């Protein structure tokens, strides 16, 4: 699955950047966002992952997050997450940029992670912005409320909201400097993350996609590896380490 061309690019690479999306956690049992299987109670992510939806119906949005948190708390990283830990140890400069909020890269042992869309285990108050660690509540009739009386929300990035600026700047910097860039398990439709593989391409990186299906960027990049990240990434890493 690892072409000679990719192997030779990787052997010469000093800086490697990786963008991951929900597909990398699919083999761990975390549902993706798009496609039939990704829909939660037939809601599109755009309908739930926005502030207006939260204010209109916080109970519904919290139900979605509680459902996902329950899954995330029970699952383990898969071979794709672990392959990226090995890559981090191998390369001089390695940057892992993730759209995922599920903590699985950290759980696998990746050290430096740019979390573009926040983290599902953190929360903050919509009024005073105070950070609140993980909260557990099973009865979503009782919504979590801050000391100040404000509603507590998950500390994730919803549609129409800005991404954490420093994390975004670091991600673009790493992308522009990369010799090889991987886009793994993302449909590449949500901006600004979706522009990173194309930014890498424009800056001269060798851009590789790993996905079970072709995406909107497949024809714009250098190499598309069709298949499961948990199967393809370990093959790439072992070929690289054995060579
Ligand atoms: C496998 C696999 C296996 C499966 N192996 N692969 C019009 C045009 C352009 C942009 C916009 C527009 N209108 C609005 C915008 C901006 C908007 C946007 O991009 N919208 C588009 C959808 C049109 N973006 C934003 O609003 C962002 N902010 C922003 O732009 O700020 C500036 C601004 C501010 C104010 C006004 C305007 C601009 C914020 C985006 C936030 C996204 N948030 C979410 C939720 C995060 C919290 C949470 O998790 O709940 O992030 S939405 C959701 O989508 C989540 C994901 O990170 C993100 C991306 O999804 P991802 O990871 O790609 O998952 P899927 O399911 O789409 O794909 C999975 C893939 O895996 C598939 O391809 C499978 O084939 C594959 N796969 N198994 C390998 N085993
Ligand atoms: Zn508050």
GROMACS .gro file of C-alpha atoms and ligand atoms in nm:
model
  324
    1UNK     CA    1   0.000   0.000   0.000
    2UNK     CA    2   0.300   0.233   0.037
    3UNK     CA    3   0.422   0.330  -0.309
    4UNK     CA    4   0.795   0.350  -0.379
    5UNK     CA    5   0.743   0.719  -0.452
    6UNK     CA    6   0.587   0.783  -0.111
    7UNK     CA    7   0.856   0.578   0.061
    8UNK     CA    8   1.130   0.776  -0.109
    9UNK     CA    9   0.959   1.109  -0.019
   10UNK     CA   10   0.925   0.996   0.343
   11UNK     CA   11   1.289   0.884   0.362
   12UNK     CA   12   1.401   1.230   0.255
   13UNK     CA   13   1.144   1.424   0.459
   14UNK     CA   14   1.250   1.644   0.747
   15UNK     CA   15   0.905   1.781   0.822
   16UNK     CA   16   0.588   1.577   0.809
   17UNK     CA   17   0.243   1.713   0.887
   18UNK     CA   18  -0.073   1.509   0.929
   19UNK     CA   19  -0.436   1.620   0.931
   20UNK     CA   20  -0.680   1.373   1.080
   21UNK     CA   21  -1.058   1.361   1.082
   22UNK     CA   22  -1.334   1.143   1.222
   23UNK     CA   23  -1.247   0.851   0.990
   24UNK     CA   24  -0.929   0.775   1.183
   25UNK     CA   25  -1.138   0.695   1.492
   26UNK     CA   26  -1.403   0.499   1.301
   27UNK     CA   27  -1.218   0.169   1.352
   28UNK     CA   28  -1.216   0.241   1.727
   29UNK     CA   29  -1.596   0.257   1.714
   30UNK     CA   30  -1.649   0.635   1.715
   31UNK     CA   31  -1.915   0.735   1.459
   32UNK     CA   32  -1.812   0.976   1.182
   33UNK     CA   33  -2.020   1.288   1.104
   34UNK     CA   34  -2.124   1.248   0.744
   35UNK     CA   35  -2.275   0.965   0.545
   36UNK     CA   36  -2.568   0.751   0.653
   37UNK     CA   37  -2.386   0.593   0.945
   38UNK     CA   38  -2.261   0.927   1.072
   39UNK     CA   39  -2.601   1.079   1.134
   40UNK     CA   40  -2.723   1.091   1.493
   41UNK     CA   41  -3.104   1.060   1.506
   42UNK     CA   42  -3.104   1.184   1.145
   43UNK     CA   43  -2.952   1.524   1.234
   44UNK     CA   44  -2.681   1.663   1.013
   45UNK     CA   45  -2.380   1.792   1.213
   46UNK     CA   46  -2.449   2.143   1.080
   47UNK     CA   47  -2.787   2.137   1.260
   48UNK     CA   48  -2.641   2.048   1.601
   49UNK     CA   49  -2.290   2.190   1.602
   50UNK     CA   50  -2.381   2.556   1.618
   51UNK     CA   51  -2.446   2.807   1.895
   52UNK     CA   52  -2.797   2.899   1.781
   53UNK     CA   53  -2.902   2.532   1.798
   54UNK     CA   54  -2.756   2.512   2.149
   55UNK     CA   55  -2.941   2.820   2.274
   56UNK     CA   56  -3.264   2.705   2.104
   57UNK     CA   57  -3.242   2.352   2.240
   58UNK     CA   58  -2.952   2.291   2.482
   59UNK     CA   59  -3.106   1.962   2.593
   60UNK     CA   60  -3.091   1.816   2.243
   61UNK     CA   61  -2.734   1.931   2.183
   62UNK     CA   62  -2.622   1.800   2.524
   63UNK     CA   63  -2.789   1.465   2.446
   64UNK     CA   64  -2.576   1.441   2.132
   65UNK     CA   65  -2.257   1.522   2.324
   66UNK     CA   66  -2.342   1.288   2.612
   67UNK     CA   67  -2.409   1.008   2.363
   68UNK     CA   68  -2.072   1.067   2.199
   69UNK     CA   69  -1.886   1.108   2.529
   70UNK     CA   70  -2.022   0.776   2.646
   71UNK     CA   71  -1.883   0.607   2.335
   72UNK     CA   72  -1.550   0.789   2.354
   73UNK     CA   73  -1.501   0.694   2.718
   74UNK     CA   74  -1.535   0.327   2.628
   75UNK     CA   75  -1.317   0.302   2.318
   76UNK     CA   76  -0.943   0.263   2.262
   77UNK     CA   77  -0.707   0.402   2.001
   78UNK     CA   78  -0.663   0.178   1.694
   79UNK     CA   79  -0.355   0.086   1.486
   80UNK     CA   80  -0.382   0.412   1.289
   81UNK     CA   81  -0.343   0.623   1.606
   82UNK     CA   82  -0.047   0.410   1.717
   83UNK     CA   83   0.120   0.432   1.375
   84UNK     CA   84   0.118   0.812   1.409
   85UNK     CA   85   0.289   0.783   1.749
   86UNK     CA   86   0.569   0.588   1.578
   87UNK     CA   87   0.589   0.849   1.303
   88UNK     CA   88   0.627   1.126   1.562
   89UNK     CA   89   0.924   0.944   1.713
   90UNK     CA   90   1.083   0.889   1.370
   91UNK     CA   91   1.079   1.233   1.210
   92UNK     CA   92   1.283   1.537   1.305
   93UNK     CA   93   0.974   1.758   1.281
   94UNK     CA   94   0.632   1.600   1.305
   95UNK     CA   95   0.306   1.788   1.345
   96UNK     CA   96  -0.024   1.620   1.417
   97UNK     CA   97  -0.322   1.838   1.337
   98UNK     CA   98  -0.659   1.694   1.428
   99UNK     CA   99  -1.019   1.798   1.379
  100UNK     CA  100  -1.120   1.532   1.628
  101UNK     CA  101  -1.231   1.614   1.980
  102UNK     CA  102  -1.210   1.256   2.105
  103UNK     CA  103  -0.868   1.249   2.279
  104UNK     CA  104  -0.770   0.924   2.108
  105UNK     CA  105  -0.442   1.062   1.969
  106UNK     CA  106  -0.341   1.163   2.323
  107UNK     CA  107  -0.456   0.830   2.464
  108UNK     CA  108  -0.239   0.652   2.202
  109UNK     CA  109   0.065   0.852   2.313
  110UNK     CA  110   0.104   1.130   2.055
  111UNK     CA  111   0.282   1.420   2.224
  112UNK     CA  112   0.229   1.730   2.019
  113UNK     CA  113  -0.128   1.762   1.896
  114UNK     CA  114  -0.296   2.065   1.743
  115UNK     CA  115  -0.663   2.030   1.829
  116UNK     CA  116  -0.841   2.251   1.577
  117UNK     CA  117  -1.196   2.189   1.699
  118UNK     CA  118  -1.141   2.171   2.076
  119UNK     CA  119  -1.191   1.879   2.308
  120UNK     CA  120  -1.514   1.710   2.407
  121UNK     CA  121  -1.396   1.651   2.764
  122UNK     CA  122  -1.360   2.023   2.838
  123UNK     CA  123  -1.645   2.264   2.896
  124UNK     CA  124  -1.691   2.635   2.941
  125UNK     CA  125  -1.956   2.881   3.049
  126UNK     CA  126  -2.131   3.067   2.767
  127UNK     CA  127  -2.152   3.382   2.983
  128UNK     CA  128  -1.832   3.421   3.189
  129UNK     CA  129  -1.621   3.183   2.972
  130UNK     CA  130  -1.485   3.002   3.279
  131UNK     CA  131  -1.339   2.660   3.197
  132UNK     CA  132  -1.500   2.365   3.367
  133UNK     CA  133  -1.347   2.017   3.364
  134UNK     CA  134  -1.537   1.716   3.254
  135UNK     CA  135  -1.887   1.706   3.392
  136UNK     CA  136  -2.110   1.404   3.414
  137UNK     CA  137  -2.482   1.429   3.418
  138UNK     CA  138  -2.708   1.150   3.310
  139UNK     CA  139  -3.035   1.335   3.329
  140UNK     CA  140  -3.026   1.591   3.051
  141UNK     CA  141  -3.342   1.750   3.195
  142UNK     CA  142  -3.099   1.914   3.438
  143UNK     CA  143  -2.867   2.115   3.222
  144UNK     CA  144  -2.525   2.200   3.366
  145UNK     CA  145  -2.507   2.560   3.486
  146UNK     CA  146  -2.207   2.771   3.593
  147UNK     CA  147  -2.178   2.949   3.933
  148UNK     CA  148  -2.263   3.269   3.748
  149UNK     CA  149  -2.590   3.120   3.623
  150UNK     CA  150  -2.472   3.084   3.262
  151UNK     CA  151  -2.524   2.766   3.061
  152UNK     CA  152  -2.224   2.537   3.032
  153UNK     CA  153  -2.131   2.417   2.684
  154UNK     CA  154  -1.873   2.173   2.551
  155UNK     CA  155  -1.543   2.347   2.467
  156UNK     CA  156  -1.556   2.257   2.101
  157UNK     CA  157  -1.569   2.470   1.787
  158UNK     CA  158  -1.909   2.497   1.626
  159UNK     CA  159  -2.000   2.629   1.280
  160UNK     CA  160  -1.958   3.003   1.250
  161UNK     CA  161  -1.713   3.011   1.542
  162UNK     CA  162  -1.344   3.092   1.519
  163UNK     CA  163  -1.089   2.820   1.566
  164UNK     CA  164  -0.829   2.867   1.844
  165UNK     CA  165  -0.603   3.123   1.677
  166UNK     CA  166  -0.261   3.004   1.798
  167UNK     CA  167  -0.344   2.641   1.715
  168UNK     CA  168  -0.461   2.744   1.370
  169UNK     CA  169  -0.149   2.953   1.307
  170UNK     CA  170   0.076   2.666   1.418
  171UNK     CA  171  -0.115   2.430   1.191
  172UNK     CA  172  -0.077   2.652   0.886
  173UNK     CA  173   0.291   2.707   0.963
  174UNK     CA  174   0.355   2.333   0.996
  175UNK     CA  175   0.156   2.266   0.679
  176UNK     CA  176   0.345   2.521   0.471
  177UNK     CA  177   0.678   2.379   0.592
  178UNK     CA  178   0.595   2.016   0.540
  179UNK     CA  179   0.778   1.794   0.291
  180UNK     CA  180   0.509   1.528   0.314
  181UNK     CA  181   0.150   1.598   0.422
  182UNK     CA  182  -0.111   1.333   0.504
  183UNK     CA  183  -0.486   1.394   0.504
  184UNK     CA  184  -0.639   1.101   0.688
  185UNK     CA  185  -1.003   1.008   0.744
  186UNK     CA  186  -1.153   1.344   0.667
  187UNK     CA  187  -1.417   1.435   0.408
  188UNK     CA  188  -1.227   1.766   0.371
  189UNK     CA  189  -1.544   1.974   0.348
  190UNK     CA  190  -1.522   2.177   0.668
  191UNK     CA  191  -1.315   2.495   0.651
  192UNK     CA  192  -1.058   2.611   0.740
  193UNK     CA  193  -0.916   2.262   0.813
  194UNK     CA  194  -1.009   2.146   0.462
  195UNK     CA  195  -0.778   2.402   0.307
  196UNK     CA  196  -0.467   2.260   0.479
  197UNK     CA  197  -0.398   1.976   0.229
  198UNK     CA  198  -0.429   2.222  -0.060
  199UNK     CA  199  -0.209   2.474   0.119
  200UNK     CA  200   0.050   2.198   0.162
  201UNK     CA  201   0.028   2.112  -0.207
  202UNK     CA  202   0.072   2.476  -0.305
  203UNK     CA  203   0.376   2.501  -0.081
  204UNK     CA  204   0.540   2.206  -0.257
  205UNK     CA  205   0.466   1.919  -0.017
  206UNK     CA  206   0.394   1.567  -0.139
  207UNK     CA  207   0.029   1.531  -0.034
  208UNK     CA  208  -0.120   1.190   0.041
  209UNK     CA  209  -0.477   1.108   0.130
  210UNK     CA  210  -0.587   0.797   0.321
  211UNK     CA  211  -0.962   0.744   0.311
  212UNK     CA  212  -1.208   0.462   0.250
  213UNK     CA  213  -1.370   0.677  -0.022
  214UNK     CA  214  -1.257   0.942  -0.268
  215UNK     CA  215  -1.315   1.298  -0.141
  216UNK     CA  216  -1.335   1.647  -0.287
  217UNK     CA  217  -0.955   1.677  -0.270
  218UNK     CA  218  -0.865   1.336  -0.415
  219UNK     CA  219  -0.799   1.470  -0.764
  220UNK     CA  220  -0.603   1.771  -0.641
  221UNK     CA  221  -0.334   1.593  -0.444
  222UNK     CA  222  -0.042   1.359  -0.524
  223UNK     CA  223  -0.150   1.020  -0.402
  224UNK     CA  224  -0.477   0.871  -0.282
  225UNK     CA  225  -0.466   0.553  -0.077
  226UNK     CA  226  -0.813   0.404  -0.069
  227UNK     CA  227  -0.877   0.190   0.237
  228UNK     CA  228  -0.888   0.187   0.614
  229UNK     CA  229  -0.642   0.409   0.797
  230UNK     CA  230  -0.593   0.136   1.058
  231UNK     CA  231  -0.464  -0.096   0.788
  232UNK     CA  232  -0.276   0.143   0.559
  233UNK     CA  233  -0.088   0.359   0.813
  234UNK     CA  234   0.080   0.068   0.998
  235UNK     CA  235   0.197  -0.068   0.660
  236UNK     CA  236   0.350   0.267   0.568
  237UNK     CA  237   0.524   0.298   0.903
  238UNK     CA  238   0.666  -0.054   0.903
  239UNK     CA  239   0.793  -0.013   0.545
  240UNK     CA  240   0.958   0.314   0.648
  241UNK     CA  241   1.116   0.176   0.963
  242UNK     CA  242   1.234  -0.144   0.791
  243UNK     CA  243   1.393   0.038   0.498
  244LIG     C1  244  -1.230   0.665   0.683
  244LIG     C2  245  -1.252   0.551   0.762
  244LIG     C3  246  -1.140   0.467   0.790
  244LIG     C4  247  -1.440   0.655   0.738
  244LIG     N1  248  -1.019   0.501   0.743
  244LIG     N2  249  -1.111   0.694   0.638
  244LIG     C5  250  -1.950   2.812   0.267
  244LIG     C6  251  -1.833   2.780   0.201
  244LIG     C7  252  -1.714   2.757   0.270
  244LIG     C8  253  -1.710   2.766   0.409
  244LIG     C9  254  -1.826   2.797   0.474
  244LIG    C10  255  -1.943   2.819   0.405
  244LIG     N3  256  -2.040   2.847   0.494
  244LIG    C11  257  -1.985   2.842   0.620
  244LIG    C12  258  -1.855   2.812   0.607
  244LIG    C13  259  -1.757   2.794   0.719
  244LIG    C14  260  -1.780   2.662   0.790
  244LIG    C15  261  -1.773   2.547   0.689
  244LIG     O1  262  -1.668   2.500   0.652
  244LIG     N4  263  -1.888   2.498   0.643
  244LIG    C16  264  -1.893   2.394   0.539
  244LIG    C17  265  -1.957   2.264   0.593
  244LIG    C18  266  -1.969   2.451   0.423
  244LIG     N5  267  -1.673   2.651   0.887
  244LIG    C19  268  -1.684   2.707   1.008
  244LIG     O2  269  -1.784   2.765   1.044
  244LIG    C20  270  -1.561   2.699   1.096
  244LIG     N6  271  -1.529   2.828   1.147
  244LIG    C21  272  -1.494   2.927   1.066
  244LIG     O3  273  -1.488   2.914   0.945
  244LIG     O4  274  -1.464   3.044   1.133
  244LIG    C22  275  -1.450   3.162   1.057
  244LIG    C23  276  -1.587   3.222   1.043
  244LIG    C24  277  -1.647   3.270   1.157
  244LIG    C25  278  -1.772   3.328   1.144
  244LIG    C26  279  -1.837   3.332   1.022
  244LIG    C27  280  -1.776   3.275   0.909
  244LIG    C28  281  -1.648   3.222   0.921
  244LIG    C29  282  -1.586   2.610   1.216
  244LIG    C30  283  -1.608   2.468   1.178
  244LIG    C31  284  -1.637   2.385   1.303
  244LIG    C32  285  -1.669   2.241   1.271
  244LIG     N7  286  -1.713   2.177   1.389
  244LIG    C33  287  -1.739   2.034   1.388
  244LIG    C34  288  -1.794   1.995   1.529
  244LIG    C35  289  -1.680   1.999   1.630
  244LIG    C36  290  -1.724   1.956   1.765
  244LIG    C37  291  -1.776   1.817   1.770
  244LIG     O5  292  -1.703   1.718   1.737
  244LIG     O6  293  -1.892   1.802   1.802
  244LIG     O7  294  -1.620   1.961   1.361
  244LIG     S1  295  -1.850   1.980   1.259
  244LIG    C38  296  -1.768   1.828   1.227
  244LIG     O8  297  -1.708   1.829   1.094
  244LIG    C39  298  -1.650   1.823   1.326
  244LIG    C40  299  -1.541   1.765   1.241
  244LIG     O9  300  -1.416   1.793   1.299
  244LIG    C41  301  -1.564   1.830   1.108
  244LIG    C42  302  -1.501   1.757   0.993
  244LIG    O10  303  -1.553   1.629   0.977
  244LIG     P1  304  -1.456   1.510   0.935
  244LIG    O11  305  -1.361   1.484   1.044
  244LIG    O12  306  -1.402   1.534   0.802
  244LIG    O13  307  -1.561   1.386   0.938
  244LIG     P2  308  -1.658   1.333   0.822
  244LIG    O14  309  -1.759   1.249   0.888
  244LIG    O15  310  -1.707   1.444   0.738
  244LIG    O16  311  -1.564   1.245   0.729
  244LIG    C43  312  -1.508   1.122   0.772
  244LIG    C44  313  -1.425   1.065   0.659
  244LIG    O17  314  -1.359   0.949   0.704
  244LIG    C45  315  -1.508   1.025   0.537
  244LIG    O18  316  -1.449   1.083   0.420
  244LIG    C46  317  -1.497   0.872   0.534
  244LIG    O19  318  -1.495   0.820   0.401
  244LIG    C47  319  -1.366   0.849   0.603
  244LIG     N8  320  -1.348   0.721   0.673
  244LIG     N9  321  -1.382   0.536   0.795
  244LIG    C48  322  -1.006   0.607   0.667
  244LIG    N10  323  -1.151   0.349   0.865
  245LIG    ZN1  324  -2.013   3.145   3.418
   0.00000   0.00000   0.00000
